Every structure is written in structure tokens, then in C-alpha cells.
mmCIF file of C-alpha atoms in Angstrom:
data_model
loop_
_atom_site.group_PDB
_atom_site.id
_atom_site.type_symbol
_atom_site.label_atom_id
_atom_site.label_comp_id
_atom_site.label_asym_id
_atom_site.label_seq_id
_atom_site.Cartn_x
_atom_site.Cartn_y
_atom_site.Cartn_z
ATOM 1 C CA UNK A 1 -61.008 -13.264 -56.591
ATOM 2 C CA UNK A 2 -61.011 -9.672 -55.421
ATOM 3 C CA UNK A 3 -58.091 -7.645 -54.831
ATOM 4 C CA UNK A 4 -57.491 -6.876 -51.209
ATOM 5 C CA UNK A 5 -57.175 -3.439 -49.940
ATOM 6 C CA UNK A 6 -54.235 -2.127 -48.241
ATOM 7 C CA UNK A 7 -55.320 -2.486 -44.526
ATOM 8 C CA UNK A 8 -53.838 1.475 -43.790
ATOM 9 C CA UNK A 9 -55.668 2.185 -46.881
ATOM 10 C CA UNK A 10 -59.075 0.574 -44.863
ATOM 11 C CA UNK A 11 -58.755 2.779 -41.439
ATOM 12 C CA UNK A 12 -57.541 6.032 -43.520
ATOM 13 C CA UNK A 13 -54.466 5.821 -41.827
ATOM 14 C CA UNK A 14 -50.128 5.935 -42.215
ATOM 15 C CA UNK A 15 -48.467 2.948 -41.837
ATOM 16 C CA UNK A 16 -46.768 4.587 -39.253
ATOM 17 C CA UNK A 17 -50.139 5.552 -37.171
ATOM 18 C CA UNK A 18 -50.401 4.770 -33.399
ATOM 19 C CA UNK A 19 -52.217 2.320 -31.414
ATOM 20 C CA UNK A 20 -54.455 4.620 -30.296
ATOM 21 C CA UNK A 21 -54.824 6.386 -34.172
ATOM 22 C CA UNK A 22 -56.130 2.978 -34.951
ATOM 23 C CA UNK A 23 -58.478 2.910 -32.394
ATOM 24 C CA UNK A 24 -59.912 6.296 -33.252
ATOM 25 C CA UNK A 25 -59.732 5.423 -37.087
ATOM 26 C CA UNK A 26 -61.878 1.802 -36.406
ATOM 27 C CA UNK A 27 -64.317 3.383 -33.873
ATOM 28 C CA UNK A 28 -65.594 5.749 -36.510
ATOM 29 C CA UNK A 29 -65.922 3.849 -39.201
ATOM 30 C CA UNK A 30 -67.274 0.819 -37.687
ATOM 31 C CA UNK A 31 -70.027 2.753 -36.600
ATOM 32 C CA UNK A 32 -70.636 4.360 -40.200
ATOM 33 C CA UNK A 33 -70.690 1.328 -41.234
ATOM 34 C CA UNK A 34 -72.474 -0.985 -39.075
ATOM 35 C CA UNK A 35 -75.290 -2.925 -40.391
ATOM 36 C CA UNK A 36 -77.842 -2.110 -37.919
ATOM 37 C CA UNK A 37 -77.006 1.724 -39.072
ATOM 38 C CA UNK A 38 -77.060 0.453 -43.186
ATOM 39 C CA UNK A 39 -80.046 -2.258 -42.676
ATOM 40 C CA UNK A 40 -80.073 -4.343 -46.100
ATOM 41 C CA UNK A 41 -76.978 -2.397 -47.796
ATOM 42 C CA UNK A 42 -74.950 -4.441 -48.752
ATOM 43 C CA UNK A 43 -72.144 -2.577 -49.358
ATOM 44 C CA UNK A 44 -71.932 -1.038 -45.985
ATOM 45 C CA UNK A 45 -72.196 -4.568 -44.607
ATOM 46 C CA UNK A 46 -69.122 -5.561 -47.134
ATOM 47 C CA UNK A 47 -66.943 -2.597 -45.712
ATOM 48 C CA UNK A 48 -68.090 -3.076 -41.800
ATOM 49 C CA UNK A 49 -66.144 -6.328 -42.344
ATOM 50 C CA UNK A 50 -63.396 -5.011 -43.995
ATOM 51 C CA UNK A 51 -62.915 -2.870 -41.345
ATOM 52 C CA UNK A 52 -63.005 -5.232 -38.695
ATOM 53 C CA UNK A 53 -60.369 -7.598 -40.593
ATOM 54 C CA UNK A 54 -58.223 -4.495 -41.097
ATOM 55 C CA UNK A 55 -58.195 -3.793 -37.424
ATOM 56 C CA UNK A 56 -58.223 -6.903 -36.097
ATOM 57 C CA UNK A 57 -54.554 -7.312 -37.688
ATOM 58 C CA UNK A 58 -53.132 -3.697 -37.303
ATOM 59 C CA UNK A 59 -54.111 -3.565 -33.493
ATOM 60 C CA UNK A 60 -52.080 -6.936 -32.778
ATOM 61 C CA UNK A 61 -48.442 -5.986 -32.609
ATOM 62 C CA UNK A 62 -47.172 -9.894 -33.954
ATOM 63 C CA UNK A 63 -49.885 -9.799 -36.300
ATOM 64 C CA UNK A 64 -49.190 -5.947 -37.885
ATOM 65 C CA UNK A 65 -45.498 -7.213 -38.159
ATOM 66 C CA UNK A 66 -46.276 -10.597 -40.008
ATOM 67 C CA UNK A 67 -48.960 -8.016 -42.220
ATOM 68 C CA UNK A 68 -45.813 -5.025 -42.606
ATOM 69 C CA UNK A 69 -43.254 -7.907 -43.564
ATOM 70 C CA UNK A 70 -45.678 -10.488 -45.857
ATOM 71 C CA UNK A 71 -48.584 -8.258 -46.727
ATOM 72 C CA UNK A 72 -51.729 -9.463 -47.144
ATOM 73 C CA UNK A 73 -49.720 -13.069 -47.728
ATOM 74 C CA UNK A 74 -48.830 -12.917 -43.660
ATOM 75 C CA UNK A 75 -52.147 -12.820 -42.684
ATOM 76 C CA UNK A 76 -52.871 -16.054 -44.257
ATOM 77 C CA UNK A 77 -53.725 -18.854 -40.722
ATOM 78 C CA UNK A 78 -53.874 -15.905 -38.417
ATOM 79 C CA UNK A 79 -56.007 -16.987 -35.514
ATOM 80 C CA UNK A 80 -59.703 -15.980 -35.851
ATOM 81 C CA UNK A 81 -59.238 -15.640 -39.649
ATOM 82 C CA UNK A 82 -59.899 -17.712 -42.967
ATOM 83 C CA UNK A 83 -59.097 -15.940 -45.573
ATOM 84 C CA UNK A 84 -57.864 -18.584 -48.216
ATOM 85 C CA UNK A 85 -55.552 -17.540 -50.621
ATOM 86 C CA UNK A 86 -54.362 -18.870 -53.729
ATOM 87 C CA UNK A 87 -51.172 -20.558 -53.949
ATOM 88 C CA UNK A 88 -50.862 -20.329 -49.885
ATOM 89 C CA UNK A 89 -51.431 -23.219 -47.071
ATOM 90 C CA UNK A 90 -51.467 -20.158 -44.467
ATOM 91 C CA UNK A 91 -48.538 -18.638 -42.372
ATOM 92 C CA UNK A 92 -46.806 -21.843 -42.119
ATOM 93 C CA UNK A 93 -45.863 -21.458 -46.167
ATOM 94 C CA UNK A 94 -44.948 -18.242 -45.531
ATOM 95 C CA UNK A 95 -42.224 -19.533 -43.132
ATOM 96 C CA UNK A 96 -41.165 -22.434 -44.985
ATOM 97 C CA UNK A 97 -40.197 -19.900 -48.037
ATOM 98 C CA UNK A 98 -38.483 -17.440 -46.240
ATOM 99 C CA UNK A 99 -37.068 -19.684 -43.411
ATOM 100 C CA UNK A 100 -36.939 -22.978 -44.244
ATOM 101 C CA UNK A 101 -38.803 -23.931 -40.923
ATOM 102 C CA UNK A 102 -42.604 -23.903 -39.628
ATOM 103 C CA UNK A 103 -44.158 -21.363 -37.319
ATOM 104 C CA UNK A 104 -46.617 -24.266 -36.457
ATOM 105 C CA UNK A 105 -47.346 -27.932 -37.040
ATOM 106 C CA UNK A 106 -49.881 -28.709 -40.534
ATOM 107 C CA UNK A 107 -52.710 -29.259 -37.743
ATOM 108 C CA UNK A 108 -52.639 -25.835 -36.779
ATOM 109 C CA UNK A 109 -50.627 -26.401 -33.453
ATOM 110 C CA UNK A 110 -47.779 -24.987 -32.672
ATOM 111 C CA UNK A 111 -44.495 -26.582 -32.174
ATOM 112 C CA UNK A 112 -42.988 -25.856 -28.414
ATOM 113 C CA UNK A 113 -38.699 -26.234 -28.677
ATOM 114 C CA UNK A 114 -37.369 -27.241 -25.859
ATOM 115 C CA UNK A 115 -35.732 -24.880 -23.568
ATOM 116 C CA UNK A 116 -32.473 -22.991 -24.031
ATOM 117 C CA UNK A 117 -29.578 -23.396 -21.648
ATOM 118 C CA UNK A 118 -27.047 -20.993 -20.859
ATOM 119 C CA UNK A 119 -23.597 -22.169 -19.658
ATOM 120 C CA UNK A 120 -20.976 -19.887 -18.387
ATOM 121 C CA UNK A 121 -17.193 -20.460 -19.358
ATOM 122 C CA UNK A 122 -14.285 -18.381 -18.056
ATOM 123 C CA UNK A 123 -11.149 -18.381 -19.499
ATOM 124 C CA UNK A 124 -7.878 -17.245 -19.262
ATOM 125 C CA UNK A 125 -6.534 -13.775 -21.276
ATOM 126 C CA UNK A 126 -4.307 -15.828 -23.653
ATOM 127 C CA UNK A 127 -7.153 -18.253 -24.465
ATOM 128 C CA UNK A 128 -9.691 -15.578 -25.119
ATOM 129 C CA UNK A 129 -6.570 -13.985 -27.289
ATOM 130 C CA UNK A 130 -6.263 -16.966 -29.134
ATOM 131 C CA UNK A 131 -9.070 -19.216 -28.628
ATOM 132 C CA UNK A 132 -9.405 -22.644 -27.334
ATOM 133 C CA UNK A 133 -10.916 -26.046 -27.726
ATOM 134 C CA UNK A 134 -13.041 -27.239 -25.303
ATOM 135 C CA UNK A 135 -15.101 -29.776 -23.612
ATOM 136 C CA UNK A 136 -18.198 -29.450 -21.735
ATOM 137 C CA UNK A 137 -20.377 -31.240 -19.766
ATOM 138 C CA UNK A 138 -24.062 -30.023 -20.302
ATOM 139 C CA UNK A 139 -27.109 -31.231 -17.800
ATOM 140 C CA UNK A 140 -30.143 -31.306 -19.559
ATOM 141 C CA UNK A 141 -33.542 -32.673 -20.499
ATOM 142 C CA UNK A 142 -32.460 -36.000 -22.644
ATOM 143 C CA UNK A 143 -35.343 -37.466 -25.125
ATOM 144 C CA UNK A 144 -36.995 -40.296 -22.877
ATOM 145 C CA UNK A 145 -35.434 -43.869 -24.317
ATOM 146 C CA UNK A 146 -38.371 -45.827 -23.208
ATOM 147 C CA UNK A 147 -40.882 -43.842 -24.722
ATOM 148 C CA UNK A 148 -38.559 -42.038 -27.563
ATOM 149 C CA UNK A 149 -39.609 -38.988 -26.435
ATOM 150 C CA UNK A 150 -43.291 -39.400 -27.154
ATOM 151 C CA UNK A 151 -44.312 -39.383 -23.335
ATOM 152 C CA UNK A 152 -46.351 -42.339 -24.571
ATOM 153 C CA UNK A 153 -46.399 -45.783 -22.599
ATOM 154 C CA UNK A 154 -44.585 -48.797 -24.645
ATOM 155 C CA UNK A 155 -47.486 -50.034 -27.626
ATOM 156 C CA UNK A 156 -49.521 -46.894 -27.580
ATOM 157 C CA UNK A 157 -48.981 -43.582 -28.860
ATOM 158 C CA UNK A 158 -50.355 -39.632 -28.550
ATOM 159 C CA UNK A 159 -54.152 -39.424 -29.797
ATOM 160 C CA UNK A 160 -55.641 -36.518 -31.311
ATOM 161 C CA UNK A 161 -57.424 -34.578 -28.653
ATOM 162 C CA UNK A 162 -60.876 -35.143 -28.804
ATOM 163 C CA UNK A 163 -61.713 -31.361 -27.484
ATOM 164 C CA UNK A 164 -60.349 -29.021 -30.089
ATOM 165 C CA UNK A 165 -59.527 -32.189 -32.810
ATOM 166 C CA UNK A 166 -55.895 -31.481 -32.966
ATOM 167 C CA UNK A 167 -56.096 -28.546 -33.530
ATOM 168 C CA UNK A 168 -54.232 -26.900 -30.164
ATOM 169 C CA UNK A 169 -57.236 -23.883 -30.367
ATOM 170 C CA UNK A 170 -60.738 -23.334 -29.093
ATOM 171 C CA UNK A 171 -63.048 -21.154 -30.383
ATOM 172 C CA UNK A 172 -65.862 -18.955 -28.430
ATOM 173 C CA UNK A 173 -67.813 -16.575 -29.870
ATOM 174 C CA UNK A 174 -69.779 -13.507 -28.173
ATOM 175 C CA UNK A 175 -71.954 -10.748 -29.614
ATOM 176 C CA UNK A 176 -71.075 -7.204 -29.570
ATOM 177 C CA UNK A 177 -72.605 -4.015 -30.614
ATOM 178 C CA UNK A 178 -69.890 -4.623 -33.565
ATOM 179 C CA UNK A 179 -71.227 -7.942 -34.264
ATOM 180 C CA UNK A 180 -69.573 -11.447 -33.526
ATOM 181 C CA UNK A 181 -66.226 -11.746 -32.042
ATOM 182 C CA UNK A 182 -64.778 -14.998 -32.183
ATOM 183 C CA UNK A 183 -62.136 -15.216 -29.607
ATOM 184 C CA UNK A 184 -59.420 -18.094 -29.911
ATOM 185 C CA UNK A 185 -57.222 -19.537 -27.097
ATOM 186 C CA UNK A 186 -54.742 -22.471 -26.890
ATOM 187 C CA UNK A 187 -57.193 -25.707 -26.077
ATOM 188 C CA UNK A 188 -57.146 -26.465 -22.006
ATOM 189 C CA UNK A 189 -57.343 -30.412 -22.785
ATOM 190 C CA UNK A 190 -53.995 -30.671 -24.701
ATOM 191 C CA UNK A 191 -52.025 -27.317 -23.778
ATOM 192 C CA UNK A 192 -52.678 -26.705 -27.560
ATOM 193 C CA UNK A 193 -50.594 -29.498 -28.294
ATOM 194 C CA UNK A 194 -53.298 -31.314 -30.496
ATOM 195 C CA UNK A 195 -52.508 -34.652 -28.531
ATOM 196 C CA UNK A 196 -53.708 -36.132 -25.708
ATOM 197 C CA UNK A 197 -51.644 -39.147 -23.618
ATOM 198 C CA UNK A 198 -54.083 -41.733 -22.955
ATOM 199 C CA UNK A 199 -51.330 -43.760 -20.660
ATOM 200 C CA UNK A 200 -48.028 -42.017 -20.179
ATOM 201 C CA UNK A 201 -44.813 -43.369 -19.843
ATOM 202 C CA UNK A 202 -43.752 -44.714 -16.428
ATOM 203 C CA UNK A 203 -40.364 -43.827 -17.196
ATOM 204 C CA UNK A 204 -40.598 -40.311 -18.002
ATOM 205 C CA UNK A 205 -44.368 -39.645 -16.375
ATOM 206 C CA UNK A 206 -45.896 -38.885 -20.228
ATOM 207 C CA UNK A 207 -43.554 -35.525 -20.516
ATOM 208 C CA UNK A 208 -41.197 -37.097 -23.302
ATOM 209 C CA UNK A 209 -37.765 -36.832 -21.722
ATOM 210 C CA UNK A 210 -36.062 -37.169 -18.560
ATOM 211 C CA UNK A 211 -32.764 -35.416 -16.634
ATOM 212 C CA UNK A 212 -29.407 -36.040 -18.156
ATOM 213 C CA UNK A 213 -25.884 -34.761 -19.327
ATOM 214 C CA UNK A 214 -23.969 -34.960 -22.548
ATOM 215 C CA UNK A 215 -20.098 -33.660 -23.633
ATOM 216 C CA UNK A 216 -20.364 -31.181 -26.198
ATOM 217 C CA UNK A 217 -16.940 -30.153 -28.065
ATOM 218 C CA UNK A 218 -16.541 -26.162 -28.687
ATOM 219 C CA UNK A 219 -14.440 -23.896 -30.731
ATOM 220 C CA UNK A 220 -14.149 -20.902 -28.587
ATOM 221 C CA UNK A 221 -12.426 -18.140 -31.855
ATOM 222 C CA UNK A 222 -9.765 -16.278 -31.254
ATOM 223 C CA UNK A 223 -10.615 -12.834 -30.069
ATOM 224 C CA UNK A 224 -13.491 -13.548 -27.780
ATOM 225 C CA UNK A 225 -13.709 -11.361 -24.844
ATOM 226 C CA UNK A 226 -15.964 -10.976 -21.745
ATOM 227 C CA UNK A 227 -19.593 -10.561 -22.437
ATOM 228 C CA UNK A 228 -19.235 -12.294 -25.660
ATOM 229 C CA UNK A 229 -21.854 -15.089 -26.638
ATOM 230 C CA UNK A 230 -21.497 -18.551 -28.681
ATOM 231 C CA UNK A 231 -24.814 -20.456 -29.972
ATOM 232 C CA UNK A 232 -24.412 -23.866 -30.195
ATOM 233 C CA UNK A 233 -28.033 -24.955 -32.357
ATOM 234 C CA UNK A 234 -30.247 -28.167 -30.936
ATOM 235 C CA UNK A 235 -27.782 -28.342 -27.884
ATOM 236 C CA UNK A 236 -30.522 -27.252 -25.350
ATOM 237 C CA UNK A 237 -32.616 -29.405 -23.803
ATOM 238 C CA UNK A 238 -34.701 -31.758 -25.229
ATOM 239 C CA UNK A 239 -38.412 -30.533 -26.773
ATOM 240 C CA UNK A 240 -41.887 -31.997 -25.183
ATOM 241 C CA UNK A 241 -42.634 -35.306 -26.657
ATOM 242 C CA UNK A 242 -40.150 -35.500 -29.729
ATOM 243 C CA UNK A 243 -40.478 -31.549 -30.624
ATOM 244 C CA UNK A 244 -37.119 -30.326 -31.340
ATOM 245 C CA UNK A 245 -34.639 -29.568 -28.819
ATOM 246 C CA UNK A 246 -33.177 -25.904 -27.860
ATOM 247 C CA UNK A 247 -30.198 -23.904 -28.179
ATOM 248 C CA UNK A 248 -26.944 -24.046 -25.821
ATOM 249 C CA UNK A 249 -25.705 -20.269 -25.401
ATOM 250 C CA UNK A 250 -22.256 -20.274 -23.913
ATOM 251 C CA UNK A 251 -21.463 -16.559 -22.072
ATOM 252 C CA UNK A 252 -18.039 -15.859 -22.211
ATOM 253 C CA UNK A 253 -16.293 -14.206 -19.358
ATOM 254 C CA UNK A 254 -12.371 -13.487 -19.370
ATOM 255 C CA UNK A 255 -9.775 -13.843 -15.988
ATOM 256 C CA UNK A 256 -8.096 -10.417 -15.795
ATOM 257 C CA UNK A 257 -4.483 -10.859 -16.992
ATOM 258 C CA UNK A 258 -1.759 -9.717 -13.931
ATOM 259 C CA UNK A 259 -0.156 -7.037 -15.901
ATOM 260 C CA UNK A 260 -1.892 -7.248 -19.454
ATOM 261 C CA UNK A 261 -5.074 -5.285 -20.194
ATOM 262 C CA UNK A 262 -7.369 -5.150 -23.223
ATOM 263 C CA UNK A 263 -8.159 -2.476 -25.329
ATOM 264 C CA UNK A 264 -10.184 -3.598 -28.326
ATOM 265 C CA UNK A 265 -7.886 -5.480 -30.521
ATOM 266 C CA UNK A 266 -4.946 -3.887 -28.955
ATOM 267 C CA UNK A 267 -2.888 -4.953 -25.746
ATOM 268 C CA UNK A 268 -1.473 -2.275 -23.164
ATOM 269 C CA UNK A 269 0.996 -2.803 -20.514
ATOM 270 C CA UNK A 270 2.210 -0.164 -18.552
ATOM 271 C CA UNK A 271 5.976 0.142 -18.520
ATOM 272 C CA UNK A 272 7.830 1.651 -15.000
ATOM 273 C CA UNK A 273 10.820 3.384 -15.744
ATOM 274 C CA UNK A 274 13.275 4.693 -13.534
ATOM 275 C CA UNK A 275 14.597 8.297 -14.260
ATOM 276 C CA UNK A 276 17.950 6.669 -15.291
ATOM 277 C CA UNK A 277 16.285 4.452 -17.834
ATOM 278 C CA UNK A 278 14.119 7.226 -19.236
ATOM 279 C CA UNK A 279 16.872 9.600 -19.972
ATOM 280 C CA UNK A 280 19.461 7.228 -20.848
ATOM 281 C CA UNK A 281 17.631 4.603 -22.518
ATOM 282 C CA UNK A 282 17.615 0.688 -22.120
ATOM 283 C CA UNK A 283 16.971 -2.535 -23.932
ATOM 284 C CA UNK A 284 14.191 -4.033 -21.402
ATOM 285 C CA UNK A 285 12.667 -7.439 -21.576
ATOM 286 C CA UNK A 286 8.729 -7.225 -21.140
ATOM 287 C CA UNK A 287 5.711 -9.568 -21.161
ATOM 288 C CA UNK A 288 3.491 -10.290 -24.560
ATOM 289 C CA UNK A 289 1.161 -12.496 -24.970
ATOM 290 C CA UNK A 290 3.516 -14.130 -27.290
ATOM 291 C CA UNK A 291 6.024 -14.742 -24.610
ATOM 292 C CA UNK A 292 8.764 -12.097 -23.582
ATOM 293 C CA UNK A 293 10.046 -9.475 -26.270
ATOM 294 C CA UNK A 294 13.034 -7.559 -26.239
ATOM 295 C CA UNK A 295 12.226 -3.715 -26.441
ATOM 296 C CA UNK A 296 14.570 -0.832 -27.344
ATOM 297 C CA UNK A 297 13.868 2.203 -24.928
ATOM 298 C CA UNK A 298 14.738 5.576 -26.887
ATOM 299 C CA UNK A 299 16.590 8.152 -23.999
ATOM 300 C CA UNK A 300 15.100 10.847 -23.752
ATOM 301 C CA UNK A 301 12.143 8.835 -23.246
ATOM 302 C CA UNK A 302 9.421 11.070 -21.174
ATOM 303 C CA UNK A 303 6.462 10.396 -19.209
ATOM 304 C CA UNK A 304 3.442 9.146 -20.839
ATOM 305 C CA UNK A 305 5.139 8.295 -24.303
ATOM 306 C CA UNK A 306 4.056 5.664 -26.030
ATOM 307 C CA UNK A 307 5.334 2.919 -27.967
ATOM 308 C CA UNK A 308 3.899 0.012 -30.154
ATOM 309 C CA UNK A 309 4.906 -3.623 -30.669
ATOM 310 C CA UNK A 310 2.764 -4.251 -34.361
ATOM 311 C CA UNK A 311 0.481 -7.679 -34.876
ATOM 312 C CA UNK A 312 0.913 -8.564 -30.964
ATOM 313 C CA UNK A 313 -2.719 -7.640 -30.111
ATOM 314 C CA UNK A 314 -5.417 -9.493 -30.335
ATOM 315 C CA UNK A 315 -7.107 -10.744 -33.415
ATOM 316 C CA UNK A 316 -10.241 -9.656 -35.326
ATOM 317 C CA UNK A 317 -12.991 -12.093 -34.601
ATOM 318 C CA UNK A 318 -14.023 -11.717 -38.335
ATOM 319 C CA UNK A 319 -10.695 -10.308 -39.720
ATOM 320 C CA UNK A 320 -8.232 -12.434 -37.717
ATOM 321 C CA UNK A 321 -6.456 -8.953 -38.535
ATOM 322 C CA UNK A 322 -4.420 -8.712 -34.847
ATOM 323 C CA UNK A 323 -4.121 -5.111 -33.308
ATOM 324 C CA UNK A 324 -0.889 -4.002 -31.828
ATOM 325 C CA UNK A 325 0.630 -4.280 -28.287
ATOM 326 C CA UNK A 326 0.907 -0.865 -26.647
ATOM 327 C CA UNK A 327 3.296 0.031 -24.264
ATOM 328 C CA UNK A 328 2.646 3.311 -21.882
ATOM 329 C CA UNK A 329 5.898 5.102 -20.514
ATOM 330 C CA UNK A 330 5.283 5.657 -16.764
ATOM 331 C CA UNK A 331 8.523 6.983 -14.762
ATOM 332 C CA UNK A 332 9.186 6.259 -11.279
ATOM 333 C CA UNK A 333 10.329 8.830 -9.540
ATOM 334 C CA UNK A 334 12.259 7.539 -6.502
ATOM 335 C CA UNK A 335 10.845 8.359 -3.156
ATOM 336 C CA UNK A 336 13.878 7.149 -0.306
ATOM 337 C CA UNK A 337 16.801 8.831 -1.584
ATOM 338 C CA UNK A 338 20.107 8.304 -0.421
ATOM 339 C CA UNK A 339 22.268 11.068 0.518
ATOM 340 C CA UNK A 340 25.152 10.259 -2.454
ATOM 341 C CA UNK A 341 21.877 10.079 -4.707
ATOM 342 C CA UNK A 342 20.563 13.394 -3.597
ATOM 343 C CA UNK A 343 23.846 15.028 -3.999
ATOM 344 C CA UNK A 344 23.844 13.732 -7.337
ATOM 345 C CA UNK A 345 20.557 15.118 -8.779
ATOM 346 C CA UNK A 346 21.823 18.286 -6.497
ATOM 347 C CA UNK A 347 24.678 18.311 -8.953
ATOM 348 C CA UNK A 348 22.341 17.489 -12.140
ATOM 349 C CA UNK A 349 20.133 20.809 -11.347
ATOM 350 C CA UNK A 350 19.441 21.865 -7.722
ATOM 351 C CA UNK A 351 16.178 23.038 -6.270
ATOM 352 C CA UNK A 352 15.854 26.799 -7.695
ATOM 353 C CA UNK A 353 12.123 27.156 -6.884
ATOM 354 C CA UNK A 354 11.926 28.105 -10.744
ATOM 355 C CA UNK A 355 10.389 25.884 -14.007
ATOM 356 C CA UNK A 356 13.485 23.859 -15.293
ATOM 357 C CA UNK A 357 15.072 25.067 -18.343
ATOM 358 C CA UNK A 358 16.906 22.249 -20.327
ATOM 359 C CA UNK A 359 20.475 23.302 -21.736
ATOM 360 C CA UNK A 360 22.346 21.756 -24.148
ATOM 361 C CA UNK A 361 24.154 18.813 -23.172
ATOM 362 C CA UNK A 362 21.876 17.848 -20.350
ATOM 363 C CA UNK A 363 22.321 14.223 -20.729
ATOM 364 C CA UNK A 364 26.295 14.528 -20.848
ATOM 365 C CA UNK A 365 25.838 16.412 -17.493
ATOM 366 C CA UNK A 366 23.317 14.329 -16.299
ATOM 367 C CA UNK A 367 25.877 11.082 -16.707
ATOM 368 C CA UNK A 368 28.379 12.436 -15.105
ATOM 369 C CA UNK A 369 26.182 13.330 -12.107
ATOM 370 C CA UNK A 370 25.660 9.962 -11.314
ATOM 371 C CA UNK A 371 28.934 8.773 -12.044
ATOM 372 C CA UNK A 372 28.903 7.226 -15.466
ATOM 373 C CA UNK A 373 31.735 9.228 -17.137
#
């Protein structure tokens, strides 16, 4: 058998050419080439068809991707093609080696899933921090018992259609000044099923299943957060007349925690100090998502400083590596003073109008101010 040509190769153009370079490239050489321009050459004839076949893939997006994935092997049970092939049943081999799965039934029809669902779960900040178990109730399209999903009445079953033979495609050609163009579309009869329901199920009214629920069971990981997505495979609803059901996406959206916020993998809470605790230092209790930890607060401590609790963040959804908690110094600066407490700062430093200068023994100074020594 003859070796195929690289379709580019055909048009004289990069793989990387627009739609419209295609266009350009196929106009002109379809008319060099066409046979009423080349009467009884049959070479011309041979390379007005090549042409054709060359842009007849490359101008269909789906098709030039199956052609720039697969080669010349993709193109094998495109629509409005027979090209053969040795060692090849058409596209459907194709994705049965590289995906284990059909693109569309040995007939020629293609196989319709049944639709996804999308659920929404909210959860708590400690759940999404270290996941949860969970169970859901899912309405859906159930396979029809009566019929077992074949939308068939009880004693008969789905008949080939008689109007495109099971196929699921028609075929209508017109003339051109190019020549025949054979256009294919999904049969009207069957929905390009390739079956036909003689006499549907009452239950079910021939479509194969019928409303329903079922409890699914779910692993939320640790280290979700909002926006993040779980598939859940053949959990969707059930597929038209036995064809396989769809997938269950679960959208994950997270309750704002009252004092706790998110940062990646890591965990901040903003700490209030007063101006006592900042330049004396303390031993404060604060909130984790482990529970409460003690936490040693240097004096001296200023504004804006930060300090880190390590592996009390959240985990790495593929790591399980957990980032740190961060805590962010903020210092309260009192607002209502008392008279004894404005004496005392007074005392501490006064109100020069000029930048503060820090001296040495400052927090000596600063204790006895408020009465500590």
C-alpha cells in the first residue's frame, strides 16, 4: 500500500499554519489540480484528492488534533472518510490503545454518558484542615428496573434503526465545482443512537432510567480548601438506555474560621497586644487548630513582628507536609486613659513634640512607671 503524505506536506504548509493559511493553501491547489482543468491526467486527478483529504482533516479543529496526536493512524473512522488501514479497526482502536475506552460503539455510533452532577459541600476550617468522611445523598437519573435501562417494554428489546442501519449517521452528497462532497450528520430516526424503540417502557417512557437518589461515602483529604474539586467516576446520573453513567464532581467551599485565616499551607492569627505585654513580655494562651497552645511572648516585642508555631498549618494535599502557624504582633494602643495611667506614660517619656530616642534601661524605667518595682 502507498505511503501517505504528511497532510502539511499536501497544502505546502507549517504545522503551525492558520485557518485561514489553509484555506488559501487548498483554494490554489484544488484548482491546479482539478480534473476538469487536467481532463484524463491521472495524476492531477490522484493529487486533487489528496488535497481534498488533506484539508478536509486540517480545517476541522477535533479532526487536526486526532491527525497532530495519531497521525495518519487518527484519521482512521473519521466521518466522511474510508481510508482502511492495516492493523487498524478505525479511531475506536486508536482509543482502546491509548485509553483503554471507545470513542464510539463497533457500529459506528457513538456512546452518550449520562450527565455529570455537581454537588456543593461546605465545611468547616478544621475539616478542610484535616479532612473528613462523609455521606451524601445524591438525586439522580437511576437505570430503569423494569426495563434495565434499555427503555425497552418487558419481552422486546432496541432494534437496529432501519434508516441509517445502526449506524447513528446519514449520508448526503452534493456536487461542487470541487467535485462531490459527502456531508454526514447524526441519523434524525435514532438521534444517532443506531436503535430504534419499537414499544417503550411504561415505566420509564422508553428513555432507560427514571428519577432517584443514592448515599455515596466520600473521603474529603486533608488540605482541601475553597474552590477545590473531587471526581467521584460513574456517580452521575445514569446513561440513555444502559450507556454508562456520569461523573459526580463535588465543589468544595470552606466556612471562614472566627479568628483563623488561611494562607496556603500556613495558618495566621493575629495576636493583640497591649503595650505592657509587648515590652514586658507574656506567656499567652492562643487558638490552633490543634486546640490551645501556650506561647512565649519575647519583651521587647514590637509591632508587626512575627512569630511561628512549626507543623501547625495545614497539610500538603500531595505531601501531607503541614505548613506552620503564623502569628502577627499587632499592639493595642489604649484609647480611654485614666488619669493615674496618663501620669504614668507622662513619667515613662512625656510628649516632647520630638521622634523618641530609646536610652538605656528603658524597660527598667518603663516598670517602674507603672508601678512594678
Amino acid at each position: 500500500m502507498a505511503i501517505k503524505r504528511d497532510y502539511y506536506e499536501v497544502l505546502g504548509v507549517s504545522r503551525s499554519a492558520s485557518a485561514e493559511e489553509l484555506k488559501r493553501a487548498y483554494r490554489k491547489l484544488a484548482l491546479q489540480f482539478h480534473p476538469d482543468r487536467n481532463p484524463g491526467d491521472p495524476q492531477a486527478e490522484a493529487r486533487f484528492k489528496e488535497v481534498n483529504e488533506a484539508y478536509e482533516v486540517l480545517s476541522d479543529q477535533s479532526k487536526r488534533q486526532r491527525y497532530d496526536t495519531f497521525g495518519h493512524a487518527g484519521t482512521q473512522g473519521m466521518p466522511g472518510f474510508d481510508f482502511g488501514g492495516a492493523g487498524f479497526g478505525g479511531i475506536n482502536d486508536i482509543f482502546d490503545m491509548f485509553f483503554g475506552g471507545t470513542a464510539a460503539g463497533r457500529a459506528g455510533t457513538r456512546v452518550r454518558r449520562g450527565s455529570d452532577l455537581r454537588l456543593d459541600l461546605r465545611l468547616t476550617f478544621e475539616e478542610a484542615v484535616f479532612g473528613v468522611e462523609r455521606e451524601l445523598t445524591i438525586p439522580r437519573a437511576e437505570a430503569c428496573e423494569q426495563c434495565h435501562g434499555s427503555g425497552a417494554a418487558s419481552g422486546t428489546s432496541p432494534q437496529t434503526c432501519p434508516q441509517c442501519r445502526g449506524s447513528g449517521q446519514v449520508r448526503r452528497a452534493t456536487q461542487s465545482i470541487f467535485g462531490q462532497i459527502v456531508n454526514v450528520t447524526s441519523c434524525p430516526r435514532c438521534n444517532g443512537d443506531g436503535k430504534v424503540i419499537e414499544r417503550p417502557c411504561r415505566h420509564c417512557g422508553g428513555t432507560g432510567h427514571v428519577p432517584g437518589e443514592k448515599k455515596v461515602r466520600v473521603n474529603i483529604p486533608a488540605g482541601v480548601d475553597s474552590g477545590s474539586q473531587i471526581r467521584l467516576s460513574g456517580e452521575g446520573e445514569a446513561g440513555p438506555r444502559g450507556a454508562p453513567a456520569g461523573d459526580l464532581y463535588i465543589a468544595i467551599s470552606v466556612k471562614p474560621h472566627p479568628v483563623l485565616k488561611r494562607n496556603g499551607t500556613d495558618i495566621v492569627y493575629e495576636l493583640p497586644l497591649s503595650v505592657a505585654q509587648a515590652a514586658l513580655g507574656d506567656s499567652i494562651e492562643i487558638p490552633t487548630v490543634d486546640g490551645p497552645e501556650k506561647l512565649e511572648i519575647p519583651a521587647g516585642t514590637q509591632y508587626g513582628k512575627i512569630l511561628r508555631i512549626h507543623g501547625h498549618g495545614v497539610p500538603h494535599l500531595r505531601s501531607g507536609r503541614r505548613g506552620d502557624q503564623i502569628i502577627l504582633i499587632r499592639v493595642v494602643i489604649p484609647t480611654n486613659l485614666t488619669e493615674e495611667q496618663r501620669q504614668a506614660l507622662r513619667v515613662l517619656g512625656g510628649v516632647s513634640g520630638k521622634p523618641q530616642h530609646v536610652e538605656k534601661g528603658f524597660f527598667d524605667k518603663f516598670k517602674h512607671a507603672i508601678g512594678l518595682e
